[in-house]
Each structure stands twice: as structure tokens, then as C-alpha cells.
Short mmCIF file of C-alpha atoms in Angstrom, two decimals:
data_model
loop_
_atom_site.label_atom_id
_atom_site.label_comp_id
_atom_site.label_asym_id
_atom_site.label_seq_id
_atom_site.Cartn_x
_atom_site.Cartn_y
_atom_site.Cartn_z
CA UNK A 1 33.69 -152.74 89.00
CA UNK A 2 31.22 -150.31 88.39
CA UNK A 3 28.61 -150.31 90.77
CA UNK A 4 24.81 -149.10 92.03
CA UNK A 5 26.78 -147.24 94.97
CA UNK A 6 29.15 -145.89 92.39
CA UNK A 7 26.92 -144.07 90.55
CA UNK A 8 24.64 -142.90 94.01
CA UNK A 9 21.36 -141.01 92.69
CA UNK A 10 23.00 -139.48 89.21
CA UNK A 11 20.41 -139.66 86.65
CA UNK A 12 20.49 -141.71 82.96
CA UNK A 13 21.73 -138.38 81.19
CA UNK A 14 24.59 -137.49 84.41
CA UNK A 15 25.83 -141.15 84.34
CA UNK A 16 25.51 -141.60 80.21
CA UNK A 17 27.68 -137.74 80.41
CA UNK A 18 30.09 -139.04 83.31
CA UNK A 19 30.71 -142.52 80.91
CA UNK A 20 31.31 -140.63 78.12
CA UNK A 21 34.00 -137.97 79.94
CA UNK A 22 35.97 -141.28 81.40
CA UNK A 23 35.97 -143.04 77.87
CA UNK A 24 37.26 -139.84 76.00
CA UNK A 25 40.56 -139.27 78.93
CA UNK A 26 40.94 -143.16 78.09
CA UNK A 27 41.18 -142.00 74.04
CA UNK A 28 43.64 -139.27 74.99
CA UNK A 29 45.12 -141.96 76.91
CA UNK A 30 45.08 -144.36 74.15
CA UNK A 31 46.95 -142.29 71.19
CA UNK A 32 49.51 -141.37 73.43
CA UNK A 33 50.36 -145.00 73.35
CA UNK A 34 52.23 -146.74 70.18
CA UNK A 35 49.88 -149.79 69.61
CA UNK A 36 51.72 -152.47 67.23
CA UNK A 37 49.37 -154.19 64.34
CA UNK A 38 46.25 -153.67 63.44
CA UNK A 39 43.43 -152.73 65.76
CA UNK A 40 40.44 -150.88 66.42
CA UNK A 41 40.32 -147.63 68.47
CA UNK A 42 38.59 -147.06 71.64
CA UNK A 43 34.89 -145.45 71.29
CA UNK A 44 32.36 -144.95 73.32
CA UNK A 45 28.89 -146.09 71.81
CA UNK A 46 26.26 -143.70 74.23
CA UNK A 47 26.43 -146.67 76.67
CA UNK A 48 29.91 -148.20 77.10
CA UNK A 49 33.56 -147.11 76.75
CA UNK A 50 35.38 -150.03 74.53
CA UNK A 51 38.68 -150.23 74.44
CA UNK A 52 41.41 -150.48 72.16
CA UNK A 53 40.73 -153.86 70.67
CA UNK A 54 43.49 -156.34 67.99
CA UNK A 55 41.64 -157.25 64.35
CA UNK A 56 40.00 -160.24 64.74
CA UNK A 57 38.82 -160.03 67.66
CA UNK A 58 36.27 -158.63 70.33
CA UNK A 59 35.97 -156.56 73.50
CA UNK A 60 33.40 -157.54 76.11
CA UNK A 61 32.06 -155.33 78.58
CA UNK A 62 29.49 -155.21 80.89
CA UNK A 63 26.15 -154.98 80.65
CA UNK A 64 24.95 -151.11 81.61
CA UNK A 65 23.02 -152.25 84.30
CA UNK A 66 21.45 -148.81 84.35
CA UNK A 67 19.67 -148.98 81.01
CA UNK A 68 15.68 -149.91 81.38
CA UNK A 69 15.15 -153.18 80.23
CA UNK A 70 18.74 -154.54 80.64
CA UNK A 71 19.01 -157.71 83.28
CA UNK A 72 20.64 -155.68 86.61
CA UNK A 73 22.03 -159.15 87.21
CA UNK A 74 24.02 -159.53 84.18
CA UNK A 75 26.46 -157.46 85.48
CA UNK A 76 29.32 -159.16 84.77
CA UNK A 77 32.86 -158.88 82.56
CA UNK A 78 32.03 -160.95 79.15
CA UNK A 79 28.15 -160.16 78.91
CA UNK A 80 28.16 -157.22 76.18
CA UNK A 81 30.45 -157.94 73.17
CA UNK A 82 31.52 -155.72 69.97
CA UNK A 83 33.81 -156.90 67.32
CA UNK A 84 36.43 -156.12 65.53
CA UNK A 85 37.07 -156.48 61.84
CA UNK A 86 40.31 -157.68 60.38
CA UNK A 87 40.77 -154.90 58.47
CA UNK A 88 40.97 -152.89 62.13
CA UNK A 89 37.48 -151.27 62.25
CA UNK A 90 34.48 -151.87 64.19
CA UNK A 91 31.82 -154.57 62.90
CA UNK A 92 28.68 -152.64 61.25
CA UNK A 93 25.89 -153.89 61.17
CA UNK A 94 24.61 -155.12 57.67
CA UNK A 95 21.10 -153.13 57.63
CA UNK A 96 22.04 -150.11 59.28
CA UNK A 97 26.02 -149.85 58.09
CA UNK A 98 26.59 -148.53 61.36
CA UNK A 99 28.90 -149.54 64.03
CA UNK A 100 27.11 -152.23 65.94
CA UNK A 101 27.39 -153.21 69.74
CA UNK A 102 25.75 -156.59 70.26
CA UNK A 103 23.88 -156.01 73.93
CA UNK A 104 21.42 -159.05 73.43
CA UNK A 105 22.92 -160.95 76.03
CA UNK A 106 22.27 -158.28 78.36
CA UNK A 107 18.17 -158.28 77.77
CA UNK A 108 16.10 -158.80 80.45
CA UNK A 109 13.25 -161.34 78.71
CA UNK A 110 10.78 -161.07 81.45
CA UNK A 111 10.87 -157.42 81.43
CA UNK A 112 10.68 -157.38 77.92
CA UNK A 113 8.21 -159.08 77.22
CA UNK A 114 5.49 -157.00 79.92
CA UNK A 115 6.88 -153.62 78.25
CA UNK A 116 5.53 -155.18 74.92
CA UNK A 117 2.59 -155.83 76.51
CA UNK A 118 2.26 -152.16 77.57
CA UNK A 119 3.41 -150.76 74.31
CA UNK A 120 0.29 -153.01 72.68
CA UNK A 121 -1.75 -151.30 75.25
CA UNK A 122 -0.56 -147.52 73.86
CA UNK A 123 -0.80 -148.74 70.39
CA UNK A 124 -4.50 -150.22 70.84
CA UNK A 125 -5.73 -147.40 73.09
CA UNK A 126 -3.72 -144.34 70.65
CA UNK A 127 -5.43 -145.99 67.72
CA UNK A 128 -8.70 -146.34 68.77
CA UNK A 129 -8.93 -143.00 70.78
CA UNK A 130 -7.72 -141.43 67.17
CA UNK A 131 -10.33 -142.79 64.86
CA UNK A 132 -13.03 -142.42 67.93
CA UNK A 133 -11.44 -138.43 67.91
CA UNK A 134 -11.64 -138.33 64.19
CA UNK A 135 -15.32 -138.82 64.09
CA UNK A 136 -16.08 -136.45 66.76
CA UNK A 137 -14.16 -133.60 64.82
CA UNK A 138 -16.13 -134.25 61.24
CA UNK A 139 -19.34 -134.49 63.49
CA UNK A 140 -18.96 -131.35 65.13
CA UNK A 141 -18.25 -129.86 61.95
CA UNK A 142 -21.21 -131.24 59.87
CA UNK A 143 -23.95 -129.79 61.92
CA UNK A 144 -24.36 -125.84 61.44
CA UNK A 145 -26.25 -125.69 64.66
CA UNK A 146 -23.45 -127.44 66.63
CA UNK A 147 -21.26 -124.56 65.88
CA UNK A 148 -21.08 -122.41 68.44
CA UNK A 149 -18.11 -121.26 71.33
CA UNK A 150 -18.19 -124.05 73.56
CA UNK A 151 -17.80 -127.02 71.24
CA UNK A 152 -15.24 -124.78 69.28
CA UNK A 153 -13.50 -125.45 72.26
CA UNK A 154 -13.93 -129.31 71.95
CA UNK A 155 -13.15 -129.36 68.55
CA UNK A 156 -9.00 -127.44 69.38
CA UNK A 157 -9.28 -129.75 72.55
CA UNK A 158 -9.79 -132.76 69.77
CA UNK A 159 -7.50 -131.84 67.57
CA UNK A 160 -4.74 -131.49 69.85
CA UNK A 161 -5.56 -135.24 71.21
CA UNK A 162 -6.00 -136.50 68.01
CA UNK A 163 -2.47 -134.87 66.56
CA UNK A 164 -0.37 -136.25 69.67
CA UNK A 165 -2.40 -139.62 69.32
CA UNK A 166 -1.04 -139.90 65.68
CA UNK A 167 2.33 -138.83 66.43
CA UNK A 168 2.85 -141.21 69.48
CA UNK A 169 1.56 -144.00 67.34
CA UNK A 170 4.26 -143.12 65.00
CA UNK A 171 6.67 -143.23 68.00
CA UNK A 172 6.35 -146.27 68.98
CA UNK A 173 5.73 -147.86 66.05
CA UNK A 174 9.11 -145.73 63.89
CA UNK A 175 11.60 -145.37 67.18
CA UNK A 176 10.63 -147.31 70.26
CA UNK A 177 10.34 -150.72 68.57
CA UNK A 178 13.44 -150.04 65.99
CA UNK A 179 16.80 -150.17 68.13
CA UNK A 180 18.80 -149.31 64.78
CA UNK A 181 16.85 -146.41 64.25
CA UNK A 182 17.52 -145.36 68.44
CA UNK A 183 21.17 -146.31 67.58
CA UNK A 184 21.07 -144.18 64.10
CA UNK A 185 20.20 -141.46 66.11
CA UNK A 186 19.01 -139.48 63.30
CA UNK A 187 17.67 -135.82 63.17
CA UNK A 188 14.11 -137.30 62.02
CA UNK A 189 13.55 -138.61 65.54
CA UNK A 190 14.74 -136.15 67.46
CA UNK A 191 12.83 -133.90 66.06
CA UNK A 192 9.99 -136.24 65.89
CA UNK A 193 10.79 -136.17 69.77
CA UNK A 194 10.39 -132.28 69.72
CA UNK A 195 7.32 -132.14 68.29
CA UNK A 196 5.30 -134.97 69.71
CA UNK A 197 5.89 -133.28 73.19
CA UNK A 198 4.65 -129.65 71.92
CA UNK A 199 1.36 -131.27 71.42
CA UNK A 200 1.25 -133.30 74.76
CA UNK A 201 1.88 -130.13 76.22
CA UNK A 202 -0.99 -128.40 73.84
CA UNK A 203 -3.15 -131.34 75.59
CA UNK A 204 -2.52 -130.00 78.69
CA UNK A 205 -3.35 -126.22 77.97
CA UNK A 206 -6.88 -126.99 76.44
CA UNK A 207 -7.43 -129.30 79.23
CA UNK A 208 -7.09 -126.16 80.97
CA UNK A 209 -8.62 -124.10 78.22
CA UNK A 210 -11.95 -126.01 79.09
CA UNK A 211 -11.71 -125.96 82.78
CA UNK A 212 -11.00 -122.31 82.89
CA UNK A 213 -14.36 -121.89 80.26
CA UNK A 214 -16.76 -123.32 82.28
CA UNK A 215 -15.30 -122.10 85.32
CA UNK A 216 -15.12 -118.25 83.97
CA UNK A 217 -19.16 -118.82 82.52
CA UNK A 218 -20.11 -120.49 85.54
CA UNK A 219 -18.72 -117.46 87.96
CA UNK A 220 -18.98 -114.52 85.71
CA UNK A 221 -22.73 -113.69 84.77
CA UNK A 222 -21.65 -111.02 81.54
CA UNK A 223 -19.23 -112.11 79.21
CA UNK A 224 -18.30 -112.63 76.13
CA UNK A 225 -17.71 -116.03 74.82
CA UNK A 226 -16.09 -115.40 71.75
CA UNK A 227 -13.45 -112.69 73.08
CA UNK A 228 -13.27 -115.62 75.97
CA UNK A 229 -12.79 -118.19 73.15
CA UNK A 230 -9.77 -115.99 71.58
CA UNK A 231 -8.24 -115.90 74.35
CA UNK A 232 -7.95 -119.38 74.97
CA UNK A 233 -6.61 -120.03 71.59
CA UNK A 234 -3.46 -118.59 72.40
CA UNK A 235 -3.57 -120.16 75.82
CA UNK A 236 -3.71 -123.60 74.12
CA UNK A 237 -1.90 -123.49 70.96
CA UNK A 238 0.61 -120.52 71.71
CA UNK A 239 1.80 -120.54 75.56
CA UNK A 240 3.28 -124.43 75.18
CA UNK A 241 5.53 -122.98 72.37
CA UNK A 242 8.03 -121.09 74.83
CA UNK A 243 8.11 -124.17 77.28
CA UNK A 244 8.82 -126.73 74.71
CA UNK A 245 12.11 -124.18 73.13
CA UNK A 246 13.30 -123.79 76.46
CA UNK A 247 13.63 -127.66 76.66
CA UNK A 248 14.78 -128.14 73.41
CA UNK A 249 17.48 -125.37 74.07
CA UNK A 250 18.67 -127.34 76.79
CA UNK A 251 18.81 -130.54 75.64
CA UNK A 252 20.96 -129.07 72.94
CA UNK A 253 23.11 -127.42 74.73
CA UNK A 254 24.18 -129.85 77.09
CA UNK A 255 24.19 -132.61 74.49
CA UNK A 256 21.24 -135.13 75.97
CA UNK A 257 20.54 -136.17 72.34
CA UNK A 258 21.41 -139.70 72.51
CA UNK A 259 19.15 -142.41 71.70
CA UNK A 260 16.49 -140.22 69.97
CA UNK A 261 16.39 -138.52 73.20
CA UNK A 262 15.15 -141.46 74.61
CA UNK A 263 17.34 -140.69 77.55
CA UNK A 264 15.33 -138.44 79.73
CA UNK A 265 17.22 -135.03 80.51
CA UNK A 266 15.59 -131.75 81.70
CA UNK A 267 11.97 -133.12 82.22
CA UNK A 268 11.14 -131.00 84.68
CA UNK A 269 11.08 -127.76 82.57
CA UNK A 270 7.60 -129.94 80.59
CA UNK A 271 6.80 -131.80 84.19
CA UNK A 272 6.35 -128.02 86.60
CA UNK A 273 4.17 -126.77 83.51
CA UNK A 274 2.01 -129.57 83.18
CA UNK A 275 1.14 -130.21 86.96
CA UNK A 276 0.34 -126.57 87.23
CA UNK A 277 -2.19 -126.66 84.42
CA UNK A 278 -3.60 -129.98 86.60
CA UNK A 279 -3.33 -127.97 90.00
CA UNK A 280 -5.44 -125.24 88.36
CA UNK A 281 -7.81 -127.56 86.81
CA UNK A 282 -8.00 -129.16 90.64
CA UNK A 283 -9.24 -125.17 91.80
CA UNK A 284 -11.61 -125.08 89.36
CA UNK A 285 -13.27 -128.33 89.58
CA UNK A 286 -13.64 -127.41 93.30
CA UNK A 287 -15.05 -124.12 92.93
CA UNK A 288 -17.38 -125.22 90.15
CA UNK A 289 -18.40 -127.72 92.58
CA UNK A 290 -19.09 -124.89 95.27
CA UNK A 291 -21.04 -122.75 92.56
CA UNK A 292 -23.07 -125.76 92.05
CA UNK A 293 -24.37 -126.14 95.38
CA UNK A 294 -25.22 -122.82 95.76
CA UNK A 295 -27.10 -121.91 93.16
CA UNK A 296 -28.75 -125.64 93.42
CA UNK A 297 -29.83 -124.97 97.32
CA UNK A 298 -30.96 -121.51 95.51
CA UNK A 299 -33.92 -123.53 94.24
CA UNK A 300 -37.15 -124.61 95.62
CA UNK A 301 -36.24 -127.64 95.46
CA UNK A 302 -32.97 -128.96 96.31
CA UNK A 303 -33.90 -131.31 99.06
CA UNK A 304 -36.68 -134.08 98.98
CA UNK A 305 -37.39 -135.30 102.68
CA UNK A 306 -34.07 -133.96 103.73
CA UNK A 307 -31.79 -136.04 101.37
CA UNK A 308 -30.28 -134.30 97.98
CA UNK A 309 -33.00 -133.92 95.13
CA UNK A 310 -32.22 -136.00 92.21
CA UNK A 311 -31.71 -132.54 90.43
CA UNK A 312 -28.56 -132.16 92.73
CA UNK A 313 -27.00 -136.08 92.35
CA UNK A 314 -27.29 -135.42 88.49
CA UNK A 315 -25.17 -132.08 89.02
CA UNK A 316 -22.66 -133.61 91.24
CA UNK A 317 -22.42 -137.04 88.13
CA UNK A 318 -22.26 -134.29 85.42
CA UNK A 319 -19.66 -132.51 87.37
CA UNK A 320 -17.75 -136.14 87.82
CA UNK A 321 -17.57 -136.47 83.93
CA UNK A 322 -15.84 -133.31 84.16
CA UNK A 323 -12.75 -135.44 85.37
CA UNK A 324 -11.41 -137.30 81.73
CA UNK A 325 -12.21 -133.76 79.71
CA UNK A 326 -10.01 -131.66 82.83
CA UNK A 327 -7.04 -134.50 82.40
CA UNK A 328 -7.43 -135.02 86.51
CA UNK A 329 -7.21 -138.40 86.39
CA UNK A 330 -3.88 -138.29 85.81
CA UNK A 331 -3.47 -137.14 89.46
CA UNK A 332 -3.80 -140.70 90.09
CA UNK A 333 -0.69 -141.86 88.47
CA UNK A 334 1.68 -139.08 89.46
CA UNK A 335 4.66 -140.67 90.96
CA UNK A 336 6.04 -144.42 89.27
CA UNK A 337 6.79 -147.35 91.80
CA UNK A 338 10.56 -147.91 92.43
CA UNK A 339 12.02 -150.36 89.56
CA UNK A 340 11.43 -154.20 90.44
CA UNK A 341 9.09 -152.88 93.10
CA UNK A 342 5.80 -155.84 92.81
CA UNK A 343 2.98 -152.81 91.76
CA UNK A 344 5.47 -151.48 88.80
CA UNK A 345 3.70 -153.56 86.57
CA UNK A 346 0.63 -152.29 87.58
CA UNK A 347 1.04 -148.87 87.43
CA UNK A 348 2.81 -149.42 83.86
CA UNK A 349 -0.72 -151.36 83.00
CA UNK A 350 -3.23 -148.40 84.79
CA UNK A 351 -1.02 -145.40 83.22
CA UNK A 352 -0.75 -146.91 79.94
CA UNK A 353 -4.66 -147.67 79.48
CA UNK A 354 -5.50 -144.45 81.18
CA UNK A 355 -3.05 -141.97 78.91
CA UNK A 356 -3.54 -143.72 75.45
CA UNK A 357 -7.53 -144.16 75.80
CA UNK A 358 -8.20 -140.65 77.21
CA UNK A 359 -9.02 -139.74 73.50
CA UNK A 360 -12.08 -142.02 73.62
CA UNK A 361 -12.95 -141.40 77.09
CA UNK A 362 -13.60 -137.13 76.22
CA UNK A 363 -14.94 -138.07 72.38
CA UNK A 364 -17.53 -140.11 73.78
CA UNK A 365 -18.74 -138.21 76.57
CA UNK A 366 -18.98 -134.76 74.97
CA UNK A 367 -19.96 -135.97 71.53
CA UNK A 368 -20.93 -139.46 71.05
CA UNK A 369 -23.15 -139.36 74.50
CA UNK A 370 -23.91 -135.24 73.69
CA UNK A 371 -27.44 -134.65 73.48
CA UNK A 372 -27.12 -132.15 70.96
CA UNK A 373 -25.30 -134.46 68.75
CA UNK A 374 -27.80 -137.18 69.51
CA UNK A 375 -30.50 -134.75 68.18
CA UNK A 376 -28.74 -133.77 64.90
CA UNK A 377 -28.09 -137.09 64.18
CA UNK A 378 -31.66 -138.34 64.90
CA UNK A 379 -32.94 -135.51 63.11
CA UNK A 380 -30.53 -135.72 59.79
CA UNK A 381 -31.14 -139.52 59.71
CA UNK A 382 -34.82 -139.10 59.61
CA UNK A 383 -34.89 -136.47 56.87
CA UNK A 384 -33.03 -139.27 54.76
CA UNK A 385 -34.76 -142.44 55.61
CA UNK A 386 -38.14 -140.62 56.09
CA UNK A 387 -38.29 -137.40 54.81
CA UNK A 388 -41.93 -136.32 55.03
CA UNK A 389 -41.79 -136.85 58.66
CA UNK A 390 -39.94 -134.20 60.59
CA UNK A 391 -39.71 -134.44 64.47
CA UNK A 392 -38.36 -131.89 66.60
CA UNK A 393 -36.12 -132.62 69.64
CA UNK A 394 -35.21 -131.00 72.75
CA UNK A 395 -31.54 -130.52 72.50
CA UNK A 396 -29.70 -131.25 75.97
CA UNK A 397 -25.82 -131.75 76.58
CA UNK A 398 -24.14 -134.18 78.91
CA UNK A 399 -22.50 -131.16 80.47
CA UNK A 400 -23.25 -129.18 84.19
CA UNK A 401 -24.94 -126.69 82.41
CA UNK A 402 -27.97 -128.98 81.46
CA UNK A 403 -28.61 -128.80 85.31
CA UNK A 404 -28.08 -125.15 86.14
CA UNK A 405 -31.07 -123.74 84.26
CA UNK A 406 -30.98 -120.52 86.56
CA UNK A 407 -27.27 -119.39 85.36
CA UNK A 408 -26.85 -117.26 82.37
CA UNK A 409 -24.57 -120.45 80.93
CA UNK A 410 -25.44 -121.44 77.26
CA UNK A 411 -27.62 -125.29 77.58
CA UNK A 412 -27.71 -125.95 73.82
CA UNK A 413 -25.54 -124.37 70.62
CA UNK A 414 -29.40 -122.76 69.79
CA UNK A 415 -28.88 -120.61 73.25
CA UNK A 416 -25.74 -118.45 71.74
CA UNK A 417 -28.27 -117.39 68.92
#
């Protein structure tokens, strides 16, 4: 009996491609063999190896107790059945016309039931982080005087969130929650697969993108923002393009295209990537940080009875809202809990809510809580309800720069003018 010991540390992919080597030496096996009557041949279904099995009938196996969401207790002969037709082929199943393995014996119900709980938690955070993105994209585009380098950099860093919102919504609403379509296998979802994770990366880069902005205007008095800008475009949209080939290469290559590539293989080509673009985004927090102080103690007025002026708590809160828009949060959920281990659930629960509503988290700070946007709005819903009255409004931005006055940094859109 296959065992936890058997398999030692292999991952899903090396135990899924060690399965699949033993079941085809057990078809060579098979045909050398005269079988009398009718029967069904021995395949191997991307979990489990069935064997040569009489019309009429059916072959039990095993539950994979390796499989997430599977019952590691149902491990025994009799658990996991497929059947065989009379006619000596495998049962399909009526929707799909596809040969069908019946695993829902092998279900772990509790466990089910809290990943449906998380998936509600994507699908409710993804949704409302897409129309709260949405909004933010058509406002920064409205207003002419909002236009200017740094919230073109919001508006590639929205897009990208609200793209891989969409697509991860389709994800788990198409593939995750459709085990025919997982089963099916198709090229749809694989490639659905491909893309969603170009644009998770893309979130990563302008996460970057916007750390290594502020950082560069913060540090370097004379520069140009737009040439900046350019640069970052490729940065963003162009540098994830190589990473995510090189992944899909591999996967192809070494066949880890089961399950609509559900079955994790070669992660660590998107993982080393990403937590770079988060180490750097670390750096530059810190040394913004250290700019900060120094041009605040610069000041008259940096202390106030030898405690830190309010001007300086304000810089260190605007530098804290820094964290959603520079994706460090996420160095709080780096590393998942063993499986069964009692904070697993919690860390699905904390990683869920914090991934999915991220989108909301960056559209409301740097455009629903912007004071430039505040201002426009103000401003454009005056001139409609009351038109002969026309107010004029200082323009500030719920960014570090509103505290810095002394650095050559932009405060409002009007400054790039």
C-alpha cells in the first residue's frame, strides 16, 4: 500500500509523473497478456492507475490521499470506483462524454466546505476590488488636470489589477468550481492559466514601477518624469513577458499540464521574480523612510518640546499607506502552515481577504481618498448643480509628497505644468 513514507517529500507534479510511469509499465504489462472476454483496458486518469477491468463491472482504488481536498483517511482499497461498460469501455460521463472516475467518496466535507468559504472570499473581494478599480480608471481619465506622470502610473498600476481581478474571477468561477472542465483538460484553461499569471506577475512589476518612482523623485533632484515614466512601461508590461515563457516552456516540456495546470509544477521560476520585486520594494520603502527624516529634521520645525512635530507623524502615516500600493503586505503571508496544521484555516482566511481586496485597498487610497480627485469632483459637481458659483480648491494628495514641500517632487498634477 501506497504510503506518506512512500512518496517522502516528492511534490504533486513528481508523484502525479512517478504514477503515471508505473501505470504505463503495467499497460505494457497488460497487452502482453491474452485477456479472455470482454473488458476494459488499464488507464491512468492523472490520478490513479486502473487496471484491466471485465464488462460489467468496476475497479476500486484508493483514494489519492495526496490530492488537496481528498480525506487522507480514506485511504483504503474500495474508496475510489470507475466502471466499466458492457460493451468493454470505460463509463463516460453523460455531460462531459468523457471517461469518468467517480472520487466522491474520497471528499473531505469539512475541508470542503471552508475552501468554499475562501473561494466566496476571492470572489467577493475580486469583484468588488474590480468595479472599485473600474471607477478609479474612468476618474482619472475624466479630469484633464489629473493627467499628469504620476497618476499615469496609477492608472497601468490599475489596469493591471483590474485585468488579473477579471481573469481570476473567471477562474474560479469557469475552472476551479467545474471538476469536468479540470477533468476536460482543455486548451481554453490552460491557456486561461497562462495568461492570468502574466498579469499577476504585471501586478508585481508596477508595484515596483511605483516604488521605484517615488523612490527615484524622492532621491534624484533633476529628472525627467516622462523619460522616467517610459521606462517603467516596459518594466511593468514588458519584463514579466520573458518570465512567464520560461514557465510556460517548462511546463510544456515536461508535461505538468494536467488538471488545467492546477497541479503546481515549476513555481519557483514566477515565485524568485516576484519576491525580488517585494525585496526591492522593502529597500525602497526604507530609504524613502530615511530621506524623509532628513529632509524633515532639515526644517525649523521638526520637533515640538522634544517629541516629533505633527508635520513628521503625518510623513511617517503617509509613508505607511505606501504599504497596500508597494504589495508589502504580502510579506506577511509568505510561507502557508503545514496541511491540517490548526492556523491553516487562518492563513487561507487572512491571504484570501488580503490578495483579492488589494484592488480596493490602492483605488481608494490614491483616488477615492486623493485630494486632487476630491477637488475635481467638488469642483465639476458644483459647476452642474450650481453653476454661477465657482470655488477654487487647494489641491493636495494623500501621498508623502504632500508633506515634503522642500523637495523638488510634484504635490499636485498642476505642479508638472
Amino acid at each position: 500500500m501506497e504510503t506518506d513514507q512512500f512518496y517522502g517529500n516528492l511534490s504533486l507534479f513528481e508523484i502525479i509523473q512517478e504514477r503515471r510511469q508505473r501505470c504505463d509499465e503495467s499497460i505494457q504489462n497488460s497487452t502482453s497478456i491474452p485477456l479472455q472476454g470482454t473488458h476494459c483496458p488499464v488507464t491512468f486518469d492523472g490520478w490513479s492507475c486502473w487496471p484491466t477491468t471485465l464488462a460489467s463491472t468496476s475497479a476500486y482504488v484508493p483514494c489519492p490521499f495526496w490530492i488537496e481536498g481528498f480525506d487522507p483517511k480514506i485511504f483504503v482499497a474500495g474508496s475510489a470506483h470507475k466502471d466499466c461498460d458492457e460493451n468493454g469501455t470505460w463509463f463516460r460521463h453523460p455531460s462531459s462524454n468523457k471517461p469518468w472516475s467517480n472520487y466522491t467518496t474520497c471528499v473531505d466535507t469539512e475541508d470542503l466546505n471552508v475552501r468554499l468559504q475562501v473561494i466566496g472570499i476571492y470572489e467577493t473581494g475580486y469583484l468588488v476590488s474590480l468595479v472599485a478599480l473600474l471607477i478609479s480608471l474612468a476618474t482619472l481619465s475624466y479630469f484633464k488636470a489629473l493627467r499628469c506622470p504620476r497618476n499615469t502610473m496609477h492608472k497601468n498600476l490599475f489596469t493591471s489589477f483590474a485585468v488579473n481581478n477579471f481573469l481570476w474571477l473567471l477562474w474560479y468561477r469557469l475552472i476551479v468550481t467545474e471538476p469536468e472542465v479540470i477533468n476536460e483538460n482543455g486548451v481554453g484553461c490552460q491557456v486561461l492559466h497562462v495568461v492570468l499569471h502574466y498579469f499577476l506577475l504585471t501586478n508585481y512589476f508596477w508595484m515596483l514601477a511605483e516604488g521605484f518612482y517615488l523612490h527615484t523623485l524622492l532621491v534624484s533632484a533633476f529628472i525627467s518624469e516622462e523619460r522616467l515614466v517610459r521606462w517603467l512601461y516596459v518594466l511593468g508590461w514588458v519584463t514579466p513577458i520573458p518570465i512567464i515563457f520560461l514557465y510556460t516552456v517548462l511546463r510544456l516540456y515536461y508535461q505538468a499540464t494536467d488538471q488545467c495546470w492546477l497541479v503546481e509544477g515549476f513555481m519557483m521560476v514566477l515565485i524568485i521574480p516576484v519576491s525580488l520585486s517585494m525585496a526591492l520594494n522593502l529597500v525602497f520603502l526604507c530609504n524613502i523612510v530615511r530621506v524623509l527624516l532628513i529632509k524633515l529634521r532639515a526644517g525649523p520645525t521638526h520637533l515640538t518640546e522634544g517629541r516629533p512635530s505633527r508635520t513628521l507623524l503625518q510623513a511617517f502615516r503617509a509613508t505607511l499607506l505606501l504599504l497596500p500600493l508597494l504589495g508589502l503586505h504580502y510579506l506577511l503571508t509568505p510561507f502557508r502552515p503545514p496541511k491540517g496544521h490548526p492556523l491553516e484555516v487562518i492563513y487561507d482566511i487572512m491571504s484570501s481577504a488580503t490578495a483579492s481586496f488589494q484592488g480596493l485597498c490602492v483605488a481608494t487610497l490614491f483616488c477615492f481618498c486623493n485630494g486632487e480627485v476630491i477637488a475635481q469632483v467638488k469642483r465639476r459637481w458644483q459647476f452642474v448643480v450650481f453653476r454661477p458659483r465657482m470655488n477654487s480648491y487647494t489641491a493636495t494628495t494623500v501621498s508623502v509628497r504632500q508633506f515634503v514641500r522642500s523637495t523638488v517632487v510634484p504635490l499636485t498634477c498642476e505642479d508638472n505644468v
